[in-house]
Structure formats: C-alpha cells, structure tokens
CSV table of C-alpha atoms in Angstrom, one decimal:
chain,number,residue,atom,x,y,z
A,113,UNK,CA,70.6,90.7,79.6
A,114,UNK,CA,69.7,91.0,83.1
A,115,UNK,CA,66.4,89.6,84.5
A,116,UNK,CA,65.0,93.1,84.9
A,117,UNK,CA,65.7,94.0,81.4
A,118,UNK,CA,64.1,90.8,80.2
A,119,UNK,CA,61.2,91.5,82.4
A,120,UNK,CA,60.7,95.0,81.1
A,121,UNK,CA,61.2,94.1,77.5
A,122,UNK,CA,59.2,90.9,77.5
A,123,UNK,CA,56.3,91.4,79.9
A,124,UNK,CA,53.8,92.9,77.6
A,125,UNK,CA,54.6,90.6,74.9
A,126,UNK,CA,54.1,87.6,77.1
A,127,UNK,CA,51.0,88.9,78.6
A,128,UNK,CA,49.4,89.3,75.2
A,129,UNK,CA,50.4,85.8,74.2
A,130,UNK,CA,48.8,84.4,77.4
A,131,UNK,CA,45.7,86.7,76.9
A,132,UNK,CA,45.3,85.5,73.4
A,133,UNK,CA,45.3,81.9,74.9
A,134,UNK,CA,42.9,82.3,77.7
A,135,UNK,CA,41.0,85.6,77.0
A,136,UNK,CA,40.8,86.3,80.6
A,137,UNK,CA,42.7,89.2,82.2
A,138,UNK,CA,43.3,87.6,85.6
A,139,UNK,CA,44.3,84.1,84.2
A,140,UNK,CA,46.6,85.7,81.6
A,141,UNK,CA,48.3,87.7,84.3
A,142,UNK,CA,48.8,84.6,86.4
A,143,UNK,CA,50.2,82.9,83.4
A,144,UNK,CA,52.6,85.6,82.6
A,145,UNK,CA,53.8,85.7,86.2
A,146,UNK,CA,54.4,82.1,86.2
A,147,UNK,CA,56.3,82.4,83.0
A,148,UNK,CA,58.6,84.9,84.7
A,149,UNK,CA,59.0,82.8,87.8
A,150,UNK,CA,60.4,80.1,85.5
A,151,UNK,CA,62.6,82.5,83.5
A,152,UNK,CA,64.0,83.7,86.7
A,153,UNK,CA,64.8,80.4,88.0
A,154,UNK,CA,66.3,79.1,84.7
A,155,UNK,CA,68.0,82.1,83.5
A,156,UNK,CA,71.5,80.9,84.9
A,157,UNK,CA,71.0,77.8,83.0
A,158,UNK,CA,70.1,79.4,79.7
A,159,UNK,CA,72.9,78.4,77.2
A,160,UNK,CA,72.1,80.7,74.2
A,161,UNK,CA,71.5,77.6,71.9
A,162,UNK,CA,68.4,79.6,70.8
A,163,UNK,CA,67.7,83.2,71.1
A,164,UNK,CA,66.4,84.7,74.5
A,165,UNK,CA,63.1,85.5,72.6
A,166,UNK,CA,62.6,81.8,71.5
A,167,UNK,CA,63.5,80.6,74.8
A,168,UNK,CA,61.0,82.8,76.8
A,169,UNK,CA,58.3,82.3,74.2
A,170,UNK,CA,58.7,78.6,74.5
A,171,UNK,CA,58.4,78.8,78.3
A,172,UNK,CA,55.3,81.0,78.0
A,173,UNK,CA,53.6,78.9,75.4
A,174,UNK,CA,54.3,75.7,77.2
A,175,UNK,CA,53.0,77.1,80.4
A,176,UNK,CA,49.8,78.0,78.5
A,177,UNK,CA,49.6,74.4,77.2
A,178,UNK,CA,49.8,73.1,80.7
A,179,UNK,CA,47.4,75.5,81.9
A,180,UNK,CA,44.5,73.1,81.4
A,181,UNK,CA,45.9,71.1,84.4
A,182,UNK,CA,44.7,73.9,86.8
A,183,UNK,CA,41.8,74.9,84.7
A,184,UNK,CA,38.6,75.7,86.6
A,185,UNK,CA,40.2,75.8,90.0
A,186,UNK,CA,42.8,78.4,90.0
A,187,UNK,CA,43.2,79.2,93.4
A,188,UNK,CA,43.7,82.8,94.1
A,189,UNK,CA,45.4,82.3,97.4
A,190,UNK,CA,48.0,80.2,95.7
A,191,UNK,CA,48.9,83.0,93.5
A,192,UNK,CA,52.4,84.3,93.8
A,193,UNK,CA,51.7,87.8,93.7
A,194,UNK,CA,48.4,89.8,93.5
A,195,UNK,CA,47.8,92.8,91.5
A,196,UNK,CA,44.5,94.6,91.8
A,197,UNK,CA,41.7,92.2,91.4
A,198,UNK,CA,39.3,94.2,89.4
A,199,UNK,CA,41.2,95.5,86.4
A,200,UNK,CA,39.1,97.9,84.6
A,201,UNK,CA,38.7,96.5,81.3
A,202,UNK,CA,37.4,99.1,78.9
A,203,UNK,CA,39.2,98.1,75.7
A,204,UNK,CA,37.4,98.7,72.4
A,205,UNK,CA,34.9,96.1,71.3
A,206,UNK,CA,37.2,95.3,68.2
A,207,UNK,CA,40.2,94.5,70.3
A,208,UNK,CA,38.1,92.3,72.7
A,209,UNK,CA,36.5,90.6,69.6
A,210,UNK,CA,39.9,89.8,68.2
A,211,UNK,CA,41.1,88.3,71.5
A,212,UNK,CA,37.8,86.3,71.8
A,213,UNK,CA,38.2,84.9,68.3
A,214,UNK,CA,41.8,83.8,68.9
A,215,UNK,CA,41.1,82.1,72.3
A,216,UNK,CA,38.4,80.1,70.5
A,217,UNK,CA,40.8,78.6,68.0
A,218,UNK,CA,42.6,75.3,68.6
A,219,UNK,CA,45.2,75.6,71.3
A,220,UNK,CA,48.3,75.4,69.0
A,221,UNK,CA,46.8,77.8,66.5
A,222,UNK,CA,46.2,80.2,69.4
A,223,UNK,CA,50.0,80.2,70.1
A,224,UNK,CA,51.0,80.5,66.5
A,225,UNK,CA,48.7,83.5,65.5
A,226,UNK,CA,49.6,85.3,68.9
A,227,UNK,CA,53.3,85.0,67.9
A,228,UNK,CA,52.7,86.1,64.4
A,229,UNK,CA,50.8,89.2,65.7
A,230,UNK,CA,53.7,89.7,68.0
A,231,UNK,CA,56.0,90.1,64.9
A,232,UNK,CA,57.9,87.1,65.8
A,233,UNK,CA,59.7,85.8,62.6
A,234,UNK,CA,58.1,82.6,61.1
A,235,UNK,CA,61.4,80.7,61.3
A,236,UNK,CA,61.4,81.5,65.1
A,237,UNK,CA,57.7,80.5,65.5
A,238,UNK,CA,58.7,77.3,63.8
A,239,UNK,CA,61.4,76.8,66.5
A,240,UNK,CA,59.0,77.5,69.4
A,241,UNK,CA,56.2,75.3,68.2
A,242,UNK,CA,58.4,72.5,66.8
A,243,UNK,CA,57.0,72.5,63.3
A,244,UNK,CA,58.6,73.3,60.0
A,245,UNK,CA,58.5,76.9,58.6
A,246,UNK,CA,56.4,76.0,55.6
A,247,UNK,CA,53.8,74.5,57.9
A,248,UNK,CA,53.7,77.6,60.0
A,249,UNK,CA,53.4,79.7,56.9
A,250,UNK,CA,50.3,77.7,55.7
A,251,UNK,CA,48.8,77.7,59.2
A,252,UNK,CA,49.1,81.4,59.6
A,253,UNK,CA,47.5,82.1,56.3
A,254,UNK,CA,44.7,79.8,57.2
A,255,UNK,CA,44.1,81.4,60.7
A,256,UNK,CA,44.2,84.9,59.2
A,257,UNK,CA,41.5,84.0,56.8
A,258,UNK,CA,39.4,82.5,59.6
A,259,UNK,CA,39.9,85.9,61.6
A,260,UNK,CA,39.1,87.9,58.6
A,261,UNK,CA,35.9,86.0,57.9
A,262,UNK,CA,34.8,86.3,61.5
A,263,UNK,CA,35.4,90.1,61.5
A,264,UNK,CA,33.5,90.5,58.2
A,265,UNK,CA,30.5,88.8,59.9
A,266,UNK,CA,31.1,90.9,63.0
A,267,UNK,CA,31.1,94.2,61.1
A,268,UNK,CA,27.8,93.5,59.6
B,875,UNK,CA,35.7,97.1,57.2
B,876,UNK,CA,37.9,96.2,54.2
B,877,UNK,CA,39.5,92.9,53.8
B,878,UNK,CA,42.9,94.0,55.2
B,879,UNK,CA,42.1,94.3,58.8
B,880,UNK,CA,45.2,95.4,60.9
B,881,UNK,CA,45.2,92.6,63.3
B,882,UNK,CA,48.6,93.4,64.6
B,883,UNK,CA,47.5,97.0,65.6
B,884,UNK,CA,44.5,95.7,67.3
B,885,UNK,CA,46.6,92.9,69.0
B,886,UNK,CA,49.0,95.4,70.5
B,887,UNK,CA,46.4,97.7,71.9
B,888,UNK,CA,45.3,95.3,74.6
B,889,UNK,CA,45.4,96.8,78.0
B,890,UNK,CA,48.4,95.7,80.1
B,891,UNK,CA,49.4,96.1,83.5
B,892,UNK,CA,52.9,95.3,84.7
B,893,UNK,CA,53.7,94.6,88.2
B,894,UNK,CA,56.7,96.6,89.3
B,895,UNK,CA,60.1,94.9,89.4
B,896,UNK,CA,60.6,95.2,93.2
B,897,UNK,CA,57.3,93.5,93.9
B,898,UNK,CA,58.1,90.7,91.5
B,899,UNK,CA,61.4,90.0,93.2
B,900,UNK,CA,59.9,90.0,96.6
B,901,UNK,CA,57.3,87.6,95.6
B,902,UNK,CA,59.8,85.4,93.8
B,903,UNK,CA,61.5,85.1,97.0
B,904,UNK,CA,58.4,84.2,98.9
B,905,UNK,CA,57.5,81.7,96.2
B,906,UNK,CA,60.8,80.0,96.5
B,907,UNK,CA,60.5,79.7,100.4
B,908,UNK,CA,57.0,78.4,100.0
B,909,UNK,CA,58.0,75.4,97.8
B,910,UNK,CA,60.9,74.6,100.1
B,911,UNK,CA,58.6,74.7,103.1
B,912,UNK,CA,56.3,72.2,101.5
B,913,UNK,CA,59.0,69.7,100.8
B,914,UNK,CA,60.4,70.1,104.4
B,915,UNK,CA,56.8,69.6,105.9
B,916,UNK,CA,56.3,66.4,103.9
B,917,UNK,CA,59.6,64.9,104.9
B,918,UNK,CA,59.2,66.1,108.6
B,919,UNK,CA,55.8,64.4,108.9
B,920,UNK,CA,57.2,61.1,107.6
B,921,UNK,CA,60.2,61.4,109.9
B,922,UNK,CA,57.9,62.1,112.9
B,923,UNK,CA,55.7,59.0,112.1
B,924,UNK,CA,58.9,56.8,111.9
B,925,UNK,CA,60.3,58.2,115.1
B,926,UNK,CA,57.0,57.4,116.8
B,927,UNK,CA,57.1,53.9,115.6
B,928,UNK,CA,60.7,53.4,116.6
B,929,UNK,CA,59.8,54.8,120.1
B,930,UNK,CA,57.0,52.1,120.4
B,931,UNK,CA,59.5,49.4,119.5
B,932,UNK,CA,61.9,50.8,122.1
B,933,UNK,CA,59.5,51.5,124.9
B,934,UNK,CA,57.1,48.5,124.5
B,935,UNK,CA,59.9,46.0,123.7
B,936,UNK,CA,57.9,43.7,121.6
B,937,UNK,CA,58.7,40.2,122.2
B,938,UNK,CA,57.3,38.5,119.1
B,939,UNK,CA,58.8,38.5,115.6
B,940,UNK,CA,55.4,39.3,114.1
B,941,UNK,CA,55.1,42.7,116.1
B,942,UNK,CA,58.6,43.6,114.6
B,943,UNK,CA,57.8,42.7,111.1
B,944,UNK,CA,54.4,44.6,111.4
B,945,UNK,CA,56.3,47.7,112.5
B,946,UNK,CA,58.9,47.4,109.8
B,947,UNK,CA,56.1,46.8,107.2
B,948,UNK,CA,54.2,49.9,108.3
B,949,UNK,CA,57.3,52.0,108.0
B,950,UNK,CA,58.2,50.5,104.6
B,951,UNK,CA,54.6,51.3,103.4
B,952,UNK,CA,55.1,55.0,104.2
B,953,UNK,CA,58.6,55.3,102.8
B,954,UNK,CA,57.7,53.7,99.5
B,955,UNK,CA,54.7,55.8,99.2
B,956,UNK,CA,56.6,59.1,99.7
B,957,UNK,CA,59.5,57.8,97.5
B,958,UNK,CA,57.0,57.2,94.7
B,959,UNK,CA,55.8,60.7,95.0
B,960,UNK,CA,59.2,62.2,94.9
B,961,UNK,CA,59.9,60.3,91.7
B,962,UNK,CA,57.0,62.1,90.2
B,963,UNK,CA,58.7,65.4,90.9
B,964,UNK,CA,61.8,64.1,89.2
B,965,UNK,CA,59.9,63.3,86.1
B,966,UNK,CA,58.4,66.9,86.1
B,967,UNK,CA,61.9,68.4,86.6
B,968,UNK,CA,63.1,66.4,83.7
B,969,UNK,CA,60.6,67.8,81.3
B,970,UNK,CA,62.2,71.1,80.2
B,971,UNK,CA,59.9,74.1,79.8
B,972,UNK,CA,62.1,75.5,77.1
B,973,UNK,CA,61.6,72.7,74.8
B,974,UNK,CA,59.5,73.1,71.7
B,975,UNK,CA,55.7,72.9,72.2
B,976,UNK,CA,55.7,69.6,70.3
B,977,UNK,CA,58.3,68.0,72.4
B,978,UNK,CA,57.0,69.4,75.7
B,979,UNK,CA,53.4,68.0,75.0
B,980,UNK,CA,54.9,64.6,74.3
B,981,UNK,CA,56.8,64.8,77.7
B,982,UNK,CA,53.6,65.8,79.4
B,983,UNK,CA,51.6,62.9,78.1
B,984,UNK,CA,54.4,60.5,79.1
B,985,UNK,CA,54.5,62.1,82.6
B,986,UNK,CA,50.9,61.8,83.0
B,987,UNK,CA,50.9,58.1,82.1
B,988,UNK,CA,53.7,57.5,84.5
B,989,UNK,CA,51.7,59.4,87.2
B,990,UNK,CA,48.7,57.4,86.6
B,991,UNK,CA,50.8,54.1,87.1
B,992,UNK,CA,52.5,55.4,90.2
B,993,UNK,CA,49.3,56.7,91.9
B,994,UNK,CA,47.1,53.8,91.2
B,995,UNK,CA,49.5,51.0,91.6
B,996,UNK,CA,51.3,52.5,94.6
B,997,UNK,CA,48.2,53.4,96.3
B,998,UNK,CA,47.1,49.6,96.0
B,999,UNK,CA,50.6,48.5,97.2
B,1000,UNK,CA,50.5,51.0,100.0
B,1001,UNK,CA,47.1,49.8,101.4
B,1002,UNK,CA,48.2,46.0,101.2
B,1003,UNK,CA,51.4,46.8,103.2
B,1004,UNK,CA,49.8,49.1,105.8
B,1005,UNK,CA,47.0,46.5,106.3
B,1006,UNK,CA,49.5,43.7,106.6
B,1007,UNK,CA,51.7,45.7,109.0
B,1008,UNK,CA,48.8,46.6,111.2
B,1009,UNK,CA,47.5,43.0,111.5
B,1010,UNK,CA,50.9,41.5,112.3
B,1011,UNK,CA,51.6,44.2,114.8
B,1012,UNK,CA,48.4,43.7,116.7
B,1013,UNK,CA,48.9,39.9,117.0
B,1014,UNK,CA,51.2,40.0,120.0
B,1015,UNK,CA,48.8,42.3,122.0
B,1016,UNK,CA,45.6,40.4,121.0
B,1017,UNK,CA,47.4,37.2,122.1
B,1018,UNK,CA,47.5,38.5,125.6
B,1019,UNK,CA,43.9,39.5,125.8
B,1020,UNK,CA,41.1,37.2,126.7
B,1021,UNK,CA,39.8,35.2,123.5
B,1022,UNK,CA,36.5,37.1,123.0
B,1023,UNK,CA,38.0,40.5,123.3
B,1024,UNK,CA,40.9,39.6,121.1
B,1025,UNK,CA,38.4,38.4,118.5
B,1026,UNK,CA,36.6,41.6,118.7
B,1027,UNK,CA,39.7,43.7,118.2
B,1028,UNK,CA,40.6,41.8,115.1
B,1029,UNK,CA,37.1,41.9,113.8
B,1030,UNK,CA,37.0,45.7,114.1
B,1031,UNK,CA,40.5,46.0,112.6
B,1032,UNK,CA,39.6,43.9,109.7
B,1033,UNK,CA,36.4,45.8,109.3
B,1034,UNK,CA,38.3,49.1,109.2
B,1035,UNK,CA,40.6,47.5,106.6
B,1036,UNK,CA,37.8,46.2,104.6
B,1037,UNK,CA,36.2,49.6,104.5
B,1038,UNK,CA,39.5,51.2,103.3
B,1039,UNK,CA,40.1,48.4,100.8
B,1040,UNK,CA,36.5,48.2,99.3
B,1041,UNK,CA,35.3,51.7,99.8
B,1042,UNK,CA,38.1,54.3,100.2
B,1043,UNK,CA,40.8,52.7,97.9
B,1044,UNK,CA,38.6,52.3,94.8
B,1045,UNK,CA,37.2,55.7,95.2
B,1046,UNK,CA,40.6,57.4,95.6
B,1047,UNK,CA,42.0,55.5,92.6
B,1048,UNK,CA,38.9,56.1,90.5
B,1049,UNK,CA,39.1,59.9,91.2
B,1050,UNK,CA,42.7,60.1,90.4
B,1051,UNK,CA,42.4,58.0,87.2
B,1052,UNK,CA,39.5,60.1,86.0
B,1053,UNK,CA,41.4,63.3,86.3
B,1054,UNK,CA,44.6,62.0,84.8
B,1055,UNK,CA,42.7,60.3,82.0
B,1056,UNK,CA,41.0,63.6,81.1
B,1057,UNK,CA,44.3,65.3,81.2
B,1058,UNK,CA,46.0,62.7,79.0
B,1059,UNK,CA,43.2,62.9,76.5
B,1060,UNK,CA,43.3,66.6,76.3
B,1061,UNK,CA,47.0,66.8,75.8
B,1062,UNK,CA,46.8,64.1,73.2
B,1063,UNK,CA,44.2,66.1,71.4
B,1064,UNK,CA,46.3,69.3,71.3
B,1065,UNK,CA,49.3,67.2,70.2
B,1066,UNK,CA,47.2,65.8,67.3
B,1067,UNK,CA,46.6,69.4,66.2
B,1068,UNK,CA,50.3,69.5,65.4
B,1069,UNK,CA,50.1,66.3,63.4
B,1070,UNK,CA,47.3,67.7,61.4
B,1071,UNK,CA,49.5,70.5,60.5
B,1072,UNK,CA,52.1,68.2,59.3
B,1073,UNK,CA,49.6,66.6,57.0
B,1074,UNK,CA,48.9,70.1,55.4
B,1075,UNK,CA,52.4,69.9,54.0
B,1076,UNK,CA,52.1,66.4,52.9
C-alpha cells in the first residue's frame, strides 16, 4: 500500500478519531496531519507485524495522548500546513453532541469508543490500546451506556 | 429517541476536510527541512562560540594556566549542555509511536522523568562550570590591572554570577520543573485509567 493510498483511505477515520478526542476542528486537523507525517516518515520501517490499520491507529491515538504537552499553546505558525482557518461547522446538533460527550470521557475511553464507532474489531482495539479483549468489551459496553444515558437527557 | 441510538451513523456524519495529496507532500518536505535547519542552527551556534574562544586563546596568548583552564571550562560547560539536550532527543526517538497506548504512556512518563533530571541537574552543573570558567579566565587580566579596578571587576562579575545563581537559575529550574511535573502527573493519571480497566476484569 502506497502512502497515497493509505492517506486517502485513512484520513477521514483518523480525523474522526482525533475529533472525538479533542472536539475541536482545527486541533483535530493538526493532530491528523501530525499522524500522517509520522506515518510518512516511518512507513519504510513498517514491518507488517501488525495490520497497517492497527499501526496507524496506534500512531494516531498515541499522538492524541501526547497532545496535552502542547495543550493551550498550539502555535498556528508552527503548523506544517494550513487549510482554511474558518471551517464552516454546520453539523447537526446531534452529531455535535455525540462528539462533545465523547471528548468529555476519560482520555483512554475516548480512544476506545472512537475506534469502536469506526468499526475497528475489538481484538484490534485491544492491540491498539494494550489491554485484553475482555476488558475492551466491558469498557465499550459501559461507555455506550453512559452515552445513551446522556442522549436520553439531551432529548428531553 | 429510543434506547438504540445509532452512534456509528452519527459518528460518521462528522464534517471532514481532507487536504489534497500534493499539498501534503509539499508540506512534508518543508517540515523535514525545517527540522534539519533547527538541528544545524543549534550546532552552528555552538561551533561559532567555540571558535571565538579558541581565537581568543590564539590572539591574546594567555600566559597563565588559570586563563587556559577558564577557557576550557567554559567550552566544556557549553558542550555538556548541548550534549545533554541531544540525549533527550535520543530518548524521544527510542519511544516508538507505533506501540500500544499502554506501553507508549509508560515510555512518556519515563522520558519526562529523565528530562526533569537532565534539565534541572544539568542546568545547575552548567551554571557552576560557566561561573568557574569566567572567574578563572578573568584572573590573568585582573592581575595586570591596578588593585582597585581589579577588585571592582571581580566584584561586578561575582555580582552578575550571584544574580544568575540566586535569581535566574532557581527561576528557570522552577519553571521547567513545574511544567514537567504537571505533564508527568497527567500522563500518570491517564495511565491509571488503564489500570482501572484491568480491575474491571479481576
């Protein structure tokens, strides 16, 4: 798989993962870009010990975890490349609410539920996060219950 | 709304904007050059400083051993400082981004601890070496001056060193320590979330 194929196939998935983590369009865009910079740099070293998806999701989620190092002072001038600054955000309130709820979960839960909603297999999520499959299953169940509860209150 | 909310469907409706591939490649190239430039700049600056010190040695022909030791100590202080910073980059490189979140978090915590040690202890060591170097270096020239002026020169130098030691150094160390401590605490907190998950199963 060439870098271009990977980029086209995974960009939206990685962007959503980052968006679920930070719930900020500009920051998520930066995190996704940084992920692809690492992918681009390390692709020649990728040894196929895991699937390419697991590999990329690991890089992206680790990048998200490290994000708090640069928190609060993300320098716009330092960004590798700029897309339009003011992205028109006119998504439906329900979608926005889902992303807000997810970004308020504990950090590792944000990653787990984002991967689940992205249709990543639970065995793969376990490999990405570094926990057992059973653990991931329990956690996903619990997060979904929390989200459902929040949506019920929201609907009222 | 019923209990079965289609989260997956909502999730995938998020607005997405993808930079085009050509732009991405161009910026990747620029990004790579930028990193390289920064590395070159740091080393060039160090190199120029050392060349200046060597030129002083060459043109002013210091007679006393203290001056020579002073110059060497000053150069050593700078070399050690840059060396310590380069080791930090090595630590970062060793932490692989393609590890599991759990392993990566543990790596980050270890790196931050090392960074705290390097930055605070090294800064202290750097200040001591630099002050010592300057004092030793001055001795020969002060020796040739009238006593009163010589004393004044040393008094001013020591005052400057004292300002660095008692004001600047603690301030810098405190600032760095606070920043690193906060990060370490946050990473540990996130890491503990994963431990809690292990307890769920137990």
